[in-house]
C-alpha cells in the first residue's frame, strides 16, 4: 500500500463497498491504548469521507491502473 495512491475495491459485494468508486489510501492510523496495546488501522478517503479499515480489508484494495 502506498500513501496517496488510488485503489479500487474488488471482491466485496456489500454496500457501500460494491459501488464506492476510487479509494485514496491515506496511510496507517495508529491508536496507543492506555494499557500499552498498539492498534494499527488504515485510513482511506471514499467519496470525500475518511474511513478506517483494519488490515484484513486491505486484500480487497487493488491499485487503480493509470490510463
XYZ file of C-alpha atoms in Angstrom:
67
model
C 0.000 0.000 0.000
C 1.298 3.415 -0.956
C 0.108 6.651 0.623
C -1.577 8.839 -1.986
C -2.276 6.003 -4.426
C -5.752 5.313 -5.797
C -7.286 1.864 -5.398
C -10.469 0.083 -6.379
C -12.389 -2.290 -4.145
C -12.552 -5.765 -5.660
C -14.274 -8.875 -4.345
C -16.610 -7.233 -1.828
C -20.315 -7.479 -2.603
C -21.679 -5.346 0.200
C -22.741 -1.703 0.394
C -21.062 0.765 0.452
C -18.089 -1.091 -0.996
C -19.615 -2.555 -4.159
C -20.168 0.875 -5.755
C -17.840 3.203 -3.868
C -15.599 4.177 -6.801
C -11.919 5.038 -6.360
C -10.389 4.848 -2.882
C -7.478 7.080 -1.854
C -5.108 5.421 0.616
C -4.112 7.868 3.378
C -1.829 5.610 5.422
C -1.738 3.977 8.820
C -3.822 5.319 11.691
C -2.386 4.069 14.979
C -4.091 4.037 18.355
C -1.975 3.696 21.503
C -4.178 2.464 24.338
C -3.510 3.310 27.982
C -2.661 -0.346 28.679
C 0.161 -0.229 26.110
C -1.614 -2.064 23.298
C -0.953 -0.576 19.871
C -3.734 -0.919 17.280
C -2.926 -0.200 13.626
C -5.793 0.664 11.299
C -5.588 2.063 7.768
C -7.219 5.333 6.684
C -8.797 5.775 3.255
C -10.830 8.514 1.595
C -14.025 7.309 -0.086
C -16.393 9.739 -1.803
C -14.970 12.586 0.282
C -15.318 10.741 3.596
C -12.473 9.404 5.720
C -12.904 5.770 6.775
C -10.792 3.416 8.874
C -10.103 -0.151 7.793
C -8.367 -2.970 9.582
C -5.581 -4.837 7.816
C -7.837 -7.749 6.856
C -9.674 -5.476 4.390
C -6.507 -4.415 2.532
C -6.618 -7.585 0.405
C -9.706 -6.170 -1.345
C -7.921 -2.998 -2.481
C -6.382 -3.234 -5.940
C -4.242 -0.426 -7.475
C -6.148 1.672 -9.978
C -4.403 1.467 -13.338
C -3.141 4.781 -14.688
C -4.500 5.175 -18.220
